[in-house]
Short mmCIF file of N, CA, C and O and ligand atoms in Angstrom, two decimals:
data_model
loop_
_atom_site.label_atom_id
_atom_site.label_comp_id
_atom_site.label_asym_id
_atom_site.label_seq_id
_atom_site.Cartn_x
_atom_site.Cartn_y
_atom_site.Cartn_z
N MET A 1 61.85 11.18 53.28
CA MET A 1 60.41 11.57 53.04
C MET A 1 60.43 12.18 51.68
O MET A 1 61.29 12.87 51.25
N LYS A 2 59.48 11.79 50.86
CA LYS A 2 59.43 12.13 49.44
C LYS A 2 58.79 13.49 49.41
O LYS A 2 57.73 13.81 49.96
N ALA A 3 59.43 14.48 48.59
CA ALA A 3 58.79 15.69 48.35
C ALA A 3 57.65 15.75 47.43
O ALA A 3 57.63 15.01 46.52
N THR A 4 56.61 16.39 47.76
CA THR A 4 55.49 16.50 46.80
C THR A 4 55.55 17.57 45.87
O THR A 4 56.17 18.70 46.22
N ARG A 5 55.34 17.41 44.63
CA ARG A 5 55.44 18.37 43.66
C ARG A 5 54.17 19.13 43.38
O ARG A 5 53.08 18.34 43.15
N LYS A 6 54.24 20.45 43.44
CA LYS A 6 52.98 21.26 43.14
C LYS A 6 52.85 21.35 41.65
O LYS A 6 53.92 21.49 40.95
N PRO A 7 51.75 21.23 41.18
CA PRO A 7 51.54 21.58 39.70
C PRO A 7 51.89 22.88 39.28
O PRO A 7 51.91 23.83 40.12
N THR A 8 52.24 22.99 38.06
CA THR A 8 52.72 24.33 37.57
C THR A 8 51.58 24.81 36.74
O THR A 8 51.06 24.13 35.90
N HIS A 9 51.27 26.15 36.89
CA HIS A 9 50.34 26.69 36.14
C HIS A 9 50.76 28.04 35.33
O HIS A 9 51.90 28.61 35.87
N LEU A 10 50.23 28.41 34.38
CA LEU A 10 50.56 29.67 33.67
C LEU A 10 49.77 30.76 34.36
O LEU A 10 48.76 30.67 34.61
N ARG A 11 50.53 31.85 34.58
CA ARG A 11 49.96 33.05 35.06
C ARG A 11 50.42 34.27 34.30
O ARG A 11 51.39 34.30 33.78
N VAL A 12 49.59 35.21 34.20
CA VAL A 12 49.84 36.50 33.48
C VAL A 12 49.77 37.71 34.31
O VAL A 12 48.79 37.78 35.11
N ASP A 13 50.94 38.53 34.28
CA ASP A 13 50.67 39.87 34.92
C ASP A 13 49.91 40.80 34.13
O ASP A 13 50.34 41.33 33.01
N PRO A 14 48.69 41.13 34.43
CA PRO A 14 47.73 41.92 33.64
C PRO A 14 48.28 43.29 33.34
O PRO A 14 47.92 43.98 32.47
N ILE A 15 49.12 43.82 34.27
CA ILE A 15 49.74 45.22 34.15
C ILE A 15 50.84 45.12 33.13
O ILE A 15 50.96 45.90 32.28
N GLY A 16 51.55 43.98 33.10
CA GLY A 16 52.78 44.03 32.31
C GLY A 16 52.32 43.47 30.87
O GLY A 16 53.10 43.95 29.92
N CYS A 17 51.26 42.87 30.79
CA CYS A 17 50.97 42.28 29.37
C CYS A 17 50.50 43.35 28.52
O CYS A 17 49.91 44.31 28.79
N ARG A 18 51.10 43.34 27.24
CA ARG A 18 50.80 44.45 26.24
C ARG A 18 50.07 43.77 25.04
O ARG A 18 50.11 44.23 23.98
N ALA A 19 49.46 42.63 25.27
CA ALA A 19 48.54 42.01 24.19
C ALA A 19 49.29 41.85 22.93
O ALA A 19 48.81 42.03 21.89
N HIS A 20 50.54 41.42 22.94
CA HIS A 20 51.26 40.99 21.72
C HIS A 20 50.76 39.80 21.10
O HIS A 20 50.85 39.62 19.90
N GLY A 21 50.22 38.83 21.86
CA GLY A 21 49.57 37.63 21.44
C GLY A 21 50.56 36.52 21.06
O GLY A 21 50.23 35.42 20.57
N LEU A 22 51.88 36.83 21.29
CA LEU A 22 53.00 35.86 20.97
C LEU A 22 52.69 34.57 21.79
O LEU A 22 52.91 33.43 21.21
N CYS A 23 52.23 34.66 23.02
CA CYS A 23 52.02 33.46 23.80
C CYS A 23 51.07 32.55 23.19
O CYS A 23 51.14 31.31 23.28
N GLN A 24 50.04 33.05 22.74
CA GLN A 24 49.03 32.28 21.91
C GLN A 24 49.58 31.60 20.77
O GLN A 24 49.24 30.48 20.56
N GLU A 25 50.41 32.27 20.01
CA GLU A 25 51.01 31.64 18.87
C GLU A 25 51.87 30.46 19.21
O GLU A 25 52.01 29.38 18.46
N LEU A 26 52.51 30.77 20.44
CA LEU A 26 53.55 29.61 20.75
C LEU A 26 52.90 28.46 21.63
O LEU A 26 53.50 27.31 21.71
N LEU A 27 51.73 28.88 22.19
CA LEU A 27 51.19 27.73 22.98
C LEU A 27 49.58 27.75 22.86
O LEU A 27 48.93 28.03 23.96
N PRO A 28 49.12 27.39 21.76
CA PRO A 28 47.74 27.46 21.52
C PRO A 28 46.89 26.60 22.29
O PRO A 28 45.71 26.56 22.46
N GLU A 29 47.60 25.55 22.74
CA GLU A 29 46.89 24.44 23.57
C GLU A 29 46.44 24.99 24.86
O GLU A 29 45.43 24.43 25.48
N LEU A 30 47.08 25.90 25.33
CA LEU A 30 46.74 26.54 26.75
C LEU A 30 46.35 28.01 26.74
O LEU A 30 46.00 28.53 27.91
N VAL A 31 46.53 28.70 25.67
CA VAL A 31 46.26 30.06 25.63
C VAL A 31 45.35 30.44 24.41
O VAL A 31 45.67 30.10 23.29
N SER A 32 44.45 31.26 24.82
CA SER A 32 43.61 31.79 23.73
C SER A 32 43.54 33.26 23.97
O SER A 32 44.11 33.76 24.96
N LEU A 33 42.96 34.12 23.03
CA LEU A 33 43.09 35.46 23.25
C LEU A 33 41.67 36.13 23.26
O LEU A 33 40.73 35.52 22.67
N ASP A 34 41.45 37.14 24.18
CA ASP A 34 40.12 37.68 24.23
C ASP A 34 40.10 38.70 23.03
O ASP A 34 40.95 38.86 22.19
N GLU A 35 38.88 39.43 22.96
CA GLU A 35 38.69 40.34 21.79
C GLU A 35 39.78 41.45 21.62
O GLU A 35 39.86 42.11 20.71
N TRP A 36 40.41 41.81 22.71
CA TRP A 36 41.48 42.93 22.69
C TRP A 36 42.85 42.20 22.59
O TRP A 36 43.81 42.99 22.60
N GLY A 37 42.95 40.93 22.42
CA GLY A 37 44.19 40.39 22.19
C GLY A 37 44.95 40.04 23.58
O GLY A 37 46.14 39.62 23.41
N TYR A 38 44.24 40.13 24.69
CA TYR A 38 44.95 39.70 25.94
C TYR A 38 44.67 38.24 26.09
O TYR A 38 43.67 37.56 25.78
N PRO A 39 45.66 37.66 26.69
CA PRO A 39 45.56 36.09 26.83
C PRO A 39 44.55 35.66 27.81
O PRO A 39 44.42 36.12 28.89
N LEU A 40 43.97 34.49 27.54
CA LEU A 40 43.02 33.81 28.58
C LEU A 40 43.72 32.47 28.59
O LEU A 40 43.94 31.73 27.68
N LEU A 41 44.08 32.20 29.79
CA LEU A 41 44.85 31.04 30.10
C LEU A 41 44.05 29.82 30.61
O LEU A 41 43.11 30.12 31.29
N ALA A 42 44.34 28.66 30.21
CA ALA A 42 43.67 27.50 30.72
C ALA A 42 43.90 27.47 32.26
O ALA A 42 44.90 27.74 32.76
N GLU A 43 42.82 27.04 32.93
CA GLU A 43 42.91 26.95 34.28
C GLU A 43 43.73 25.59 34.79
O GLU A 43 44.32 25.69 35.93
N LYS A 44 43.80 24.68 33.92
CA LYS A 44 44.35 23.46 34.44
C LYS A 44 45.87 23.63 34.52
O LYS A 44 46.40 24.52 33.91
N ALA A 45 46.57 22.73 35.25
CA ALA A 45 47.97 22.71 35.33
C ALA A 45 48.51 22.40 34.04
O ALA A 45 47.98 21.73 33.11
N ILE A 46 49.71 22.80 33.81
CA ILE A 46 50.45 22.60 32.53
C ILE A 46 50.78 21.15 32.55
O ILE A 46 51.40 20.55 33.32
N PRO A 47 50.28 20.38 31.45
CA PRO A 47 50.67 18.96 31.25
C PRO A 47 52.07 18.80 31.05
O PRO A 47 52.74 19.65 30.42
N ARG A 48 52.63 17.69 31.46
CA ARG A 48 54.01 17.45 31.36
C ARG A 48 54.45 17.64 29.77
O ARG A 48 55.54 18.12 29.62
N ASP A 49 53.60 17.14 28.95
CA ASP A 49 54.10 17.17 27.53
C ASP A 49 54.14 18.56 26.83
O ASP A 49 54.61 18.77 25.83
N LEU A 50 53.59 19.59 27.74
CA LEU A 50 53.64 20.87 27.15
C LEU A 50 54.45 21.64 27.91
O LEU A 50 54.58 22.95 27.56
N MET A 51 55.25 21.35 28.82
CA MET A 51 55.96 22.05 29.73
C MET A 51 57.10 22.82 28.94
O MET A 51 57.44 24.13 29.23
N ALA A 52 57.78 22.18 28.15
CA ALA A 52 58.79 22.89 27.27
C ALA A 52 58.26 23.98 26.41
O ALA A 52 58.85 25.06 26.45
N HIS A 53 57.19 23.77 25.77
CA HIS A 53 56.43 24.79 25.18
C HIS A 53 56.10 25.92 25.99
O HIS A 53 56.10 27.07 25.57
N ALA A 54 55.49 25.64 27.22
CA ALA A 54 55.11 26.58 28.15
C ALA A 54 56.41 27.56 28.52
O ALA A 54 56.30 28.80 28.66
N ARG A 55 57.50 26.88 28.87
CA ARG A 55 58.74 27.69 29.18
C ARG A 55 59.09 28.63 28.01
O ARG A 55 59.52 29.69 28.27
N ARG A 56 58.96 27.91 26.85
CA ARG A 56 59.51 28.88 25.76
C ARG A 56 58.51 30.03 25.48
O ARG A 56 58.96 31.11 25.23
N ALA A 57 57.25 29.82 25.65
CA ALA A 57 56.27 30.85 25.57
C ALA A 57 56.63 31.96 26.63
O ALA A 57 56.48 33.18 26.31
N ALA A 58 56.78 31.54 27.81
CA ALA A 58 57.15 32.54 28.92
C ALA A 58 58.34 33.29 28.58
O ALA A 58 58.44 34.49 28.84
N ALA A 59 59.34 32.67 28.22
CA ALA A 59 60.57 33.23 27.91
C ALA A 59 60.62 34.26 26.73
O ALA A 59 61.16 35.30 26.63
N ALA A 60 59.65 33.97 25.83
CA ALA A 60 59.44 34.87 24.57
C ALA A 60 58.62 36.01 24.83
O ALA A 60 58.61 36.82 23.90
N CYS A 61 57.86 36.04 25.79
CA CYS A 61 56.99 37.14 26.07
C CYS A 61 57.77 38.37 26.20
O CYS A 61 58.71 38.55 26.98
N PRO A 62 57.55 39.41 25.40
CA PRO A 62 58.32 40.64 25.30
C PRO A 62 58.39 41.42 26.55
O PRO A 62 59.36 42.06 26.86
N THR A 63 57.42 41.34 27.39
CA THR A 63 57.24 42.06 28.70
C THR A 63 57.51 41.17 29.82
O THR A 63 57.45 41.57 30.99
N LEU A 64 57.78 39.94 29.68
CA LEU A 64 57.97 39.02 30.72
C LEU A 64 56.71 38.86 31.69
O LEU A 64 56.89 38.63 32.86
N ALA A 65 55.55 39.22 31.09
CA ALA A 65 54.30 39.17 31.82
C ALA A 65 53.90 37.68 32.04
O ALA A 65 53.02 37.53 32.97
N LEU A 66 54.26 36.79 31.19
CA LEU A 66 53.79 35.42 31.31
C LEU A 66 54.79 34.56 32.15
O LEU A 66 55.98 34.68 32.01
N ARG A 67 54.23 33.95 33.20
CA ARG A 67 55.13 33.25 34.22
C ARG A 67 54.51 31.88 34.32
O ARG A 67 53.39 31.59 34.15
N LEU A 68 55.38 31.08 34.72
CA LEU A 68 55.12 29.67 35.19
C LEU A 68 55.17 29.60 36.82
O LEU A 68 56.18 30.19 37.34
N ARG A 69 54.11 29.18 37.33
CA ARG A 69 54.15 29.13 38.90
C ARG A 69 53.74 28.00 39.43
O ARG A 69 52.67 27.48 38.96
N LYS A 70 54.35 27.38 40.36
CA LYS A 70 53.89 26.24 40.99
C LYS A 70 52.92 26.61 42.18
O LYS A 70 53.28 27.35 43.09
N GLU A 71 51.77 26.03 42.03
CA GLU A 71 50.86 26.14 43.16
C GLU A 71 49.67 25.21 43.07
O GLU A 71 49.64 24.46 42.07
N ASP A 72 49.15 24.95 44.21
CA ASP A 72 48.14 23.92 44.29
C ASP A 72 46.79 24.32 43.55
O ASP A 72 46.57 25.51 43.33
S1 SF4 B 1 53.21 37.46 24.92
FE1 SF4 B 1 53.18 38.48 26.92
S2 SF4 B 1 52.66 40.56 26.42
FE2 SF4 B 1 52.06 39.20 24.74
S3 SF4 B 1 49.93 38.62 25.10
FE3 SF4 B 1 51.28 36.99 25.85
S4 SF4 B 1 51.53 37.56 28.04
FE4 SF4 B 1 50.78 39.36 27.07
#
């Protein structure tokens, strides 16, 4: 039986996020910032061609508040 892959989305922990804005600099295709510098994430699943950039942005988050999560 073939395993079905759930799409991967960006998620942010609003408590952990310190509004550094680094994620927006690294992944402007999927992240914008609100007026206080907190990230506004695209609702759509991370496209395949941006997955490496998304992983890099999550790894670079100073507070590890940005995560990649597989969900429907
Ligand atoms: S890099 Fe991390 S702490 Fe900074 S705005 Fe993005 S999610 Fe928040």
